[in-house]
CSV table of C-alpha atoms in Angstrom, one decimal:
chain,number,residue,atom,x,y,z
C,1,MET,CA,-31.2,22.9,-13.5
C,2,SER,CA,-31.0,20.4,-16.3
C,3,SER,CA,-27.8,18.5,-17.2
C,4,SER,CA,-27.4,20.5,-20.4
C,5,ASP,CA,-27.9,23.8,-18.5
C,6,LEU,CA,-25.4,22.7,-15.8
C,7,SER,CA,-22.9,21.7,-18.5
C,8,ALA,CA,-23.3,25.1,-20.2
C,9,SER,CA,-22.8,26.8,-16.9
C,10,LEU,CA,-19.5,24.9,-16.3
C,11,ARG,CA,-18.3,25.6,-19.8
C,12,SER,CA,-18.9,29.3,-19.4
C,13,ARG,CA,-16.5,29.3,-16.5
C,14,GLY,CA,-13.8,27.7,-18.6
C,15,TYR,CA,-13.9,24.2,-17.1
C,16,PRO,CA,-14.4,21.3,-17.8
C,17,PRO,CA,-13.3,21.1,-21.5
C,18,VAL,CA,-15.6,18.0,-21.9
C,19,GLN,CA,-19.1,17.2,-20.6
C,20,PRO,CA,-19.2,15.6,-17.1
C,21,ASN,CA,-20.0,11.9,-17.5
C,22,TRP,CA,-23.4,11.8,-15.7
C,23,VAL,CA,-25.0,12.2,-19.2
C,24,THR,CA,-23.0,9.6,-21.0
C,25,PRO,CA,-23.6,5.8,-21.3
C,26,THR,CA,-20.6,5.0,-19.2
C,27,GLY,CA,-21.9,6.9,-16.2
C,28,ALA,CA,-25.5,7.4,-14.9
C,29,ASN,CA,-27.1,5.7,-17.9
C,30,TYR,CA,-25.2,2.5,-17.9
C,31,THR,CA,-28.4,0.6,-18.4
C,32,LYS,CA,-31.3,1.5,-20.8
C,33,THR,CA,-33.8,1.3,-18.0
C,34,LEU,CA,-33.2,3.5,-14.9
C,35,HIS,CA,-35.2,3.2,-11.7
C,36,HIS,CA,-36.2,5.7,-8.9
C,37,ASP,CA,-38.3,3.2,-6.9
C,38,THR,CA,-38.1,-0.5,-6.2
C,39,TYR,CA,-39.3,-2.9,-8.8
C,40,ALA,CA,-40.2,-6.6,-9.2
C,41,TYR,CA,-36.7,-7.9,-10.1
C,42,VAL,CA,-35.3,-6.8,-6.7
C,43,ASP,CA,-38.4,-7.5,-4.7
C,44,PRO,CA,-37.1,-8.4,-1.2
C,45,SER,CA,-39.8,-11.1,-0.8
C,46,LYS,CA,-37.9,-13.0,-3.6
C,47,SER,CA,-34.4,-12.4,-2.0
C,48,ASP,CA,-33.7,-15.2,0.4
C,49,CYS,CA,-31.6,-13.7,3.2
C,50,ALA,CA,-32.8,-16.3,5.7
C,51,GLY,CA,-30.2,-17.1,8.4
C,52,LYS,CA,-27.9,-14.2,7.4
C,53,ALA,CA,-26.4,-11.8,10.0
C,54,VAL,CA,-26.1,-8.3,8.7
C,55,LEU,CA,-24.7,-5.0,10.1
C,56,ILE,CA,-25.6,-1.6,8.7
C,57,THR,CA,-23.7,1.4,9.9
C,58,GLY,CA,-25.8,4.6,10.1
C,59,GLY,CA,-28.9,2.3,10.1
C,60,ASN,CA,-31.2,4.5,12.1
C,61,LYS,CA,-32.6,6.7,9.4
C,62,GLY,CA,-32.7,7.5,5.7
C,63,ILE,CA,-30.8,5.2,3.4
C,64,GLY,CA,-29.5,3.1,6.2
C,65,LYS,CA,-32.9,2.4,7.7
C,66,GLY,CA,-34.2,1.6,4.3
C,67,ILE,CA,-31.5,-1.0,3.9
C,68,ALA,CA,-32.3,-2.5,7.3
C,69,THR,CA,-36.0,-2.6,6.4
C,70,SER,CA,-35.2,-4.4,3.1
C,71,TYR,CA,-33.2,-7.1,5.0
C,72,ALA,CA,-36.1,-7.6,7.4
C,73,LYS,CA,-38.4,-8.1,4.4
C,74,ALA,CA,-35.9,-10.5,2.9
C,75,GLY,CA,-35.9,-12.6,6.0
C,76,ALA,CA,-32.5,-11.9,7.5
C,77,SER,CA,-32.4,-13.5,11.0
C,78,HIS,CA,-29.8,-11.1,12.6
C,79,ILE,CA,-29.8,-7.4,11.9
C,80,ALA,CA,-27.5,-4.9,13.6
C,81,ILE,CA,-27.7,-1.2,13.1
C,82,THR,CA,-25.5,1.6,14.4
C,83,SER,CA,-26.1,5.2,15.1
C,84,ARG,CA,-24.4,8.0,17.0
C,85,SER,CA,-27.6,8.4,18.9
C,86,ASP,CA,-30.0,5.9,20.6
C,87,CYS,CA,-31.8,3.9,17.9
C,88,SER,CA,-33.7,1.4,20.0
C,89,SER,CA,-37.0,2.5,18.6
C,90,VAL,CA,-35.8,1.8,15.1
C,91,ALA,CA,-35.0,-1.8,16.1
C,92,VAL,CA,-38.6,-2.2,17.1
C,93,ASP,CA,-39.7,-0.8,13.7
C,94,ILE,CA,-37.4,-3.3,11.9
C,95,LYS,CA,-38.9,-6.3,13.9
C,96,ASN,CA,-42.4,-5.1,13.0
C,97,VAL,CA,-41.5,-5.0,9.3
C,98,ALA,CA,-40.6,-8.7,9.3
C,99,LEU,CA,-43.7,-9.6,11.3
C,100,THR,CA,-45.9,-7.7,8.9
C,101,ALA,CA,-44.3,-9.6,6.0
C,102,GLY,CA,-45.3,-12.8,7.7
C,103,LEU,CA,-41.7,-13.7,8.6
C,104,ALA,CA,-40.0,-14.7,11.8
C,105,GLU,CA,-39.0,-11.9,14.1
C,106,PRO,CA,-35.3,-11.1,13.5
C,107,ARG,CA,-32.9,-10.5,16.3
C,108,VAL,CA,-32.1,-6.8,16.0
C,109,LEU,CA,-29.2,-5.2,17.8
C,110,ALA,CA,-29.2,-1.4,18.1
C,111,LEU,CA,-25.7,-0.1,18.8
C,112,GLN,CA,-24.7,3.5,19.6
C,113,VAL,CA,-21.5,4.0,17.6
C,114,ASP,CA,-19.4,6.9,16.3
C,115,VAL,CA,-17.5,5.4,13.3
C,116,VAL,CA,-14.7,7.9,13.7
C,117,ASN,CA,-14.1,6.8,17.2
C,118,ARG,CA,-11.9,3.7,17.1
C,119,ALA,CA,-12.8,2.5,20.6
C,120,SER,CA,-16.5,2.9,19.9
C,121,VAL,CA,-16.3,0.8,16.8
C,122,ARG,CA,-14.3,-1.9,18.5
C,123,THR,CA,-16.8,-2.1,21.3
C,124,ALA,CA,-19.6,-2.6,18.7
C,125,ALA,CA,-17.6,-5.4,17.0
C,126,GLU,CA,-17.3,-7.1,20.4
C,127,ALA,CA,-21.1,-6.7,21.0
C,128,VAL,CA,-21.9,-8.2,17.6
C,129,GLU,CA,-19.6,-11.2,18.2
C,130,ARG,CA,-21.1,-11.7,21.6
C,131,GLU,CA,-24.7,-11.4,20.5
C,132,PHE,CA,-24.6,-12.9,17.0
C,133,GLY,CA,-21.5,-15.0,17.0
C,134,ARG,CA,-20.9,-14.2,13.4
C,135,LEU,CA,-21.4,-11.6,10.7
C,136,ASP,CA,-22.1,-12.4,7.1
C,137,ILE,CA,-22.7,-9.0,5.5
C,138,LEU,CA,-21.4,-5.5,6.5
C,139,ILE,CA,-23.0,-2.5,4.8
C,140,SER,CA,-20.8,0.6,5.4
C,141,ASN,CA,-23.4,3.3,5.1
C,142,ALA,CA,-22.5,5.9,7.8
C,143,GLY,CA,-21.4,9.1,6.0
C,144,PHE,CA,-20.8,12.8,6.1
C,145,LEU,CA,-21.5,15.4,3.5
C,146,ALA,CA,-19.9,18.8,3.9
C,147,HIS,CA,-21.7,21.9,2.5
C,148,TYR,CA,-20.8,22.6,-1.1
C,149,GLU,CA,-18.4,25.6,-0.9
C,150,ARG,CA,-15.6,26.7,-3.2
C,151,LEU,CA,-12.3,25.8,-1.6
C,152,LEU,CA,-11.5,29.3,-0.4
C,153,ASP,CA,-14.9,29.6,1.2
C,154,SER,CA,-14.9,26.2,2.9
C,155,ASP,CA,-14.6,25.6,6.6
C,156,ASP,CA,-11.3,23.6,7.2
C,157,ASP,CA,-12.8,21.2,9.8
C,158,GLU,CA,-16.0,20.6,7.9
C,159,TRP,CA,-14.2,20.0,4.7
C,160,TRP,CA,-12.0,17.4,6.3
C,161,GLN,CA,-14.9,15.7,8.1
C,162,SER,CA,-16.0,14.0,4.9
C,163,TYR,CA,-12.7,12.1,4.9
C,164,GLU,CA,-12.8,11.4,8.6
C,165,THR,CA,-16.2,9.7,8.3
C,166,ASN,CA,-16.4,8.4,4.7
C,167,VAL,CA,-12.8,7.1,4.5
C,168,ARG,CA,-11.3,6.7,8.0
C,169,GLY,CA,-14.7,5.6,9.4
C,170,MET,CA,-14.9,2.9,6.8
C,171,TYR,CA,-11.3,1.9,7.7
C,172,PHE,CA,-12.1,1.6,11.4
C,173,VAL,CA,-15.3,-0.4,10.8
C,174,ALA,CA,-13.7,-2.8,8.3
C,175,LYS,CA,-10.6,-3.4,10.6
C,176,ALA,CA,-12.8,-4.0,13.7
C,177,PHE,CA,-15.3,-6.4,12.1
C,178,LEU,CA,-13.1,-8.3,9.6
C,179,PRO,CA,-11.7,-10.7,12.2
C,180,LEU,CA,-15.2,-11.9,13.0
C,181,MET,CA,-16.3,-11.9,9.3
C,182,LEU,CA,-13.3,-13.9,8.2
C,183,LYS,CA,-14.2,-16.8,10.6
C,184,GLY,CA,-16.9,-17.9,8.1
C,185,GLY,CA,-20.2,-17.0,6.4
C,186,ASP,CA,-20.7,-14.8,3.4
C,187,LYS,CA,-17.7,-12.5,4.2
C,188,THR,CA,-19.3,-9.6,2.2
C,189,ILE,CA,-18.7,-5.9,2.6
C,190,VAL,CA,-20.7,-3.4,0.6
C,191,SER,CA,-19.7,0.3,0.7
C,192,ILE,CA,-22.4,2.9,0.1
C,193,ALA,CA,-20.9,5.0,-2.7
C,194,SER,CA,-22.1,8.0,-4.5
C,195,SER,CA,-22.5,8.9,-8.2
C,196,GLY,CA,-20.7,12.1,-7.2
C,197,SER,CA,-17.5,10.1,-7.3
C,198,MET,CA,-18.0,9.8,-11.1
C,199,HIS,CA,-18.0,13.5,-11.8
C,200,TYR,CA,-17.5,16.8,-10.1
C,201,HIS,CA,-19.7,19.8,-9.1
C,202,ILE,CA,-18.4,23.1,-8.1
C,203,GLY,CA,-17.9,23.2,-4.3
C,204,GLY,CA,-17.9,19.4,-4.0
C,205,SER,CA,-14.2,18.8,-3.4
C,206,SER,CA,-14.8,17.5,0.1
C,207,TYR,CA,-17.7,15.0,-0.3
C,208,GLN,CA,-17.1,13.9,-3.9
C,209,VAL,CA,-13.4,13.2,-3.5
C,210,SER,CA,-13.9,11.4,-0.3
C,211,LYS,CA,-16.4,9.1,-2.0
C,212,PHE,CA,-13.9,8.6,-4.9
C,213,ALA,CA,-11.3,7.5,-2.3
C,214,LEU,CA,-13.9,5.1,-0.7
C,215,LEU,CA,-14.2,3.3,-4.0
C,216,ARG,CA,-10.4,2.6,-4.1
C,217,LEU,CA,-10.4,1.7,-0.4
C,218,THR,CA,-13.1,-0.9,-1.1
C,219,GLU,CA,-10.9,-2.4,-3.9
C,220,PHE,CA,-8.0,-2.5,-1.5
C,221,LEU,CA,-10.0,-4.5,1.0
C,222,MET,CA,-10.5,-7.0,-1.8
C,223,ALA,CA,-6.9,-7.0,-2.8
C,224,ASP,CA,-5.7,-7.4,0.8
C,225,HIS,CA,-8.1,-10.1,2.0
C,226,GLY,CA,-9.7,-11.6,-1.1
C,227,ASP,CA,-7.5,-14.6,-0.6
C,228,GLN,CA,-9.2,-15.2,2.7
C,229,GLY,CA,-12.6,-15.2,1.0
C,230,LEU,CA,-13.6,-11.5,1.5
C,231,LEU,CA,-15.9,-10.1,-1.2
C,232,THR,CA,-16.2,-6.3,-1.4
C,233,TYR,CA,-18.0,-3.9,-3.8
C,234,SER,CA,-19.6,-0.5,-3.8
C,235,ILE,CA,-23.1,0.7,-4.7
C,236,HIS,CA,-24.7,4.1,-5.2
C,237,PRO,CA,-28.1,3.8,-3.5
C,238,GLY,CA,-29.7,6.4,-5.8
C,239,GLY,CA,-30.3,10.1,-5.3
C,240,VAL,CA,-32.4,10.2,-2.1
C,241,ALA,CA,-33.6,13.2,-0.2
C,242,THR,CA,-32.3,12.8,3.3
C,243,ASP,CA,-31.0,14.9,6.2
C,244,LEU,CA,-27.5,14.4,4.8
C,245,SER,CA,-28.4,15.4,1.2
C,246,SER,CA,-29.8,18.7,2.4
C,247,SER,CA,-26.2,20.0,2.3
C,248,LEU,CA,-26.2,19.6,-1.5
C,249,PRO,CA,-26.5,22.7,-3.7
C,250,GLU,CA,-30.1,23.8,-4.3
C,251,GLN,CA,-29.9,23.2,-8.0
C,252,THR,CA,-29.2,19.5,-7.4
C,253,GLN,CA,-32.1,18.8,-5.1
C,254,ALA,CA,-34.4,18.0,-8.0
C,255,TRP,CA,-32.2,15.0,-8.8
C,256,LEU,CA,-33.0,13.4,-5.5
C,257,ARG,CA,-36.1,11.4,-6.6
C,258,CYS,CA,-35.2,7.9,-5.5
C,259,THR,CA,-36.8,6.1,-2.6
C,260,THR,CA,-34.9,4.4,0.2
C,261,ALA,CA,-36.5,1.1,-0.9
C,262,LEU,CA,-34.7,1.2,-4.2
C,263,GLY,CA,-31.2,1.1,-2.7
C,264,GLY,CA,-32.3,-1.2,0.2
C,265,ASP,CA,-34.0,-3.8,-2.0
C,266,THR,CA,-31.2,-3.8,-4.5
C,267,ILE,CA,-28.6,-4.4,-1.8
C,268,ALA,CA,-30.7,-7.2,-0.2
C,269,PHE,CA,-31.1,-8.7,-3.7
C,270,LEU,CA,-27.4,-8.6,-4.5
C,271,THR,CA,-26.2,-9.9,-1.2
C,272,SER,CA,-28.8,-12.7,-0.9
C,273,ARG,CA,-26.1,-14.7,-2.5
C,274,ARG,CA,-22.3,-14.1,-3.0
C,275,GLN,CA,-21.8,-12.3,-6.3
C,276,GLU,CA,-18.1,-13.1,-6.8
C,277,TRP,CA,-18.0,-11.4,-10.2
C,278,LEU,CA,-18.8,-8.0,-8.6
C,279,ALA,CA,-15.5,-8.0,-6.6
C,280,GLY,CA,-14.1,-4.5,-6.4
C,281,ARG,CA,-16.7,-3.0,-8.7
C,282,TYR,CA,-19.1,0.0,-8.6
C,283,LEU,CA,-22.8,-0.3,-9.2
C,284,SER,CA,-25.7,2.1,-9.1
C,285,ALA,CA,-29.1,1.0,-7.6
C,286,MET,CA,-30.7,3.1,-10.3
C,287,TRP,CA,-29.4,0.7,-13.0
C,288,ASP,CA,-31.8,-2.0,-13.9
C,289,MET,CA,-30.3,-5.1,-12.3
C,290,GLU,CA,-31.7,-7.5,-14.9
C,291,GLU,CA,-29.8,-5.6,-17.5
C,292,VAL,CA,-26.6,-5.5,-15.4
C,293,PHE,CA,-26.8,-9.3,-14.9
C,294,ASP,CA,-27.2,-9.7,-18.7
C,295,LYS,CA,-24.0,-7.7,-19.1
C,296,LYS,CA,-22.1,-10.0,-16.7
C,297,GLU,CA,-19.8,-11.6,-19.2
C,298,GLU,CA,-19.1,-8.2,-20.8
C,299,ILE,CA,-18.3,-6.7,-17.4
C,300,ILE,CA,-15.9,-9.6,-16.5
C,301,ASP,CA,-14.2,-9.8,-19.8
C,302,GLY,CA,-13.6,-6.0,-20.0
C,303,ASP,CA,-12.8,-5.7,-16.3
C,304,LEU,CA,-15.5,-2.9,-16.2
C,305,LEU,CA,-17.0,-0.9,-13.4
C,306,LYS,CA,-13.7,-0.2,-11.7
C,307,MET,CA,-11.8,3.0,-11.1
C,308,LYS,CA,-9.2,3.4,-13.9
C,309,MET,CA,-7.4,6.1,-15.7
C,310,ALA,CA,-8.4,6.4,-19.4
C,311,PHE,CA,-5.4,6.5,-21.8
């Protein structure tokens, strides 16, 4: 279903009174050039992550594994991944990616973690401190996507699980790892966001609102601990066909044309150095990063790419 067809369908039901913003310049098309696969400007071989210690939650498959792979290609020396199931085989894959790229084998730590279990997350934080001694970058990627159902048709527990994983899980992870991160290093947290937080689709009140809340939580981390050197921002990794996204409505599946390398390479590129000016902001990996950096002064001066009410 095209954007115009979807908009017409929504209007025929009486809501919304204006077009959803995924077709406007302030939403999906913030840059003139949009990407669905990686490209030269964010090539991980040019992103120097040597010596960095990185943790990716939900790093065993899909988008998370793609991010871990990009960090391996960018030369990160310490990479930790978490998963609810055993992910030791993925750790081997990540090491092999670095070796194939002609880089030193990274130290890879595979952790079995449930982000909604406080004790599990704390144990993981202790393991990272014990094995790595530090943590420069935390990528909060673990997520949950409830099936799209109208509110009256939704399952109570499944509907709430999006908030448990996407919001409370992020809270647990940040709270457990911040003491280690604030001891030194890059002190950077990147939340994996969704363009779904920028609009709404019938039946998406669970996932899309939880991702909207995640953007504000990421800002609050900056507000609460920015004076200690913490840097936080959010990024939409692109529309990727994964096990998670299979819960999306059938008519939206055609939008999922991005590779995992797009989000992974973009994140490795951005975090290869501290981007202070991105504090509290939202980005999309589909945006052309060269264009985004050309807009840097405009973004700073207008305090753009943040959650606000329009008056």
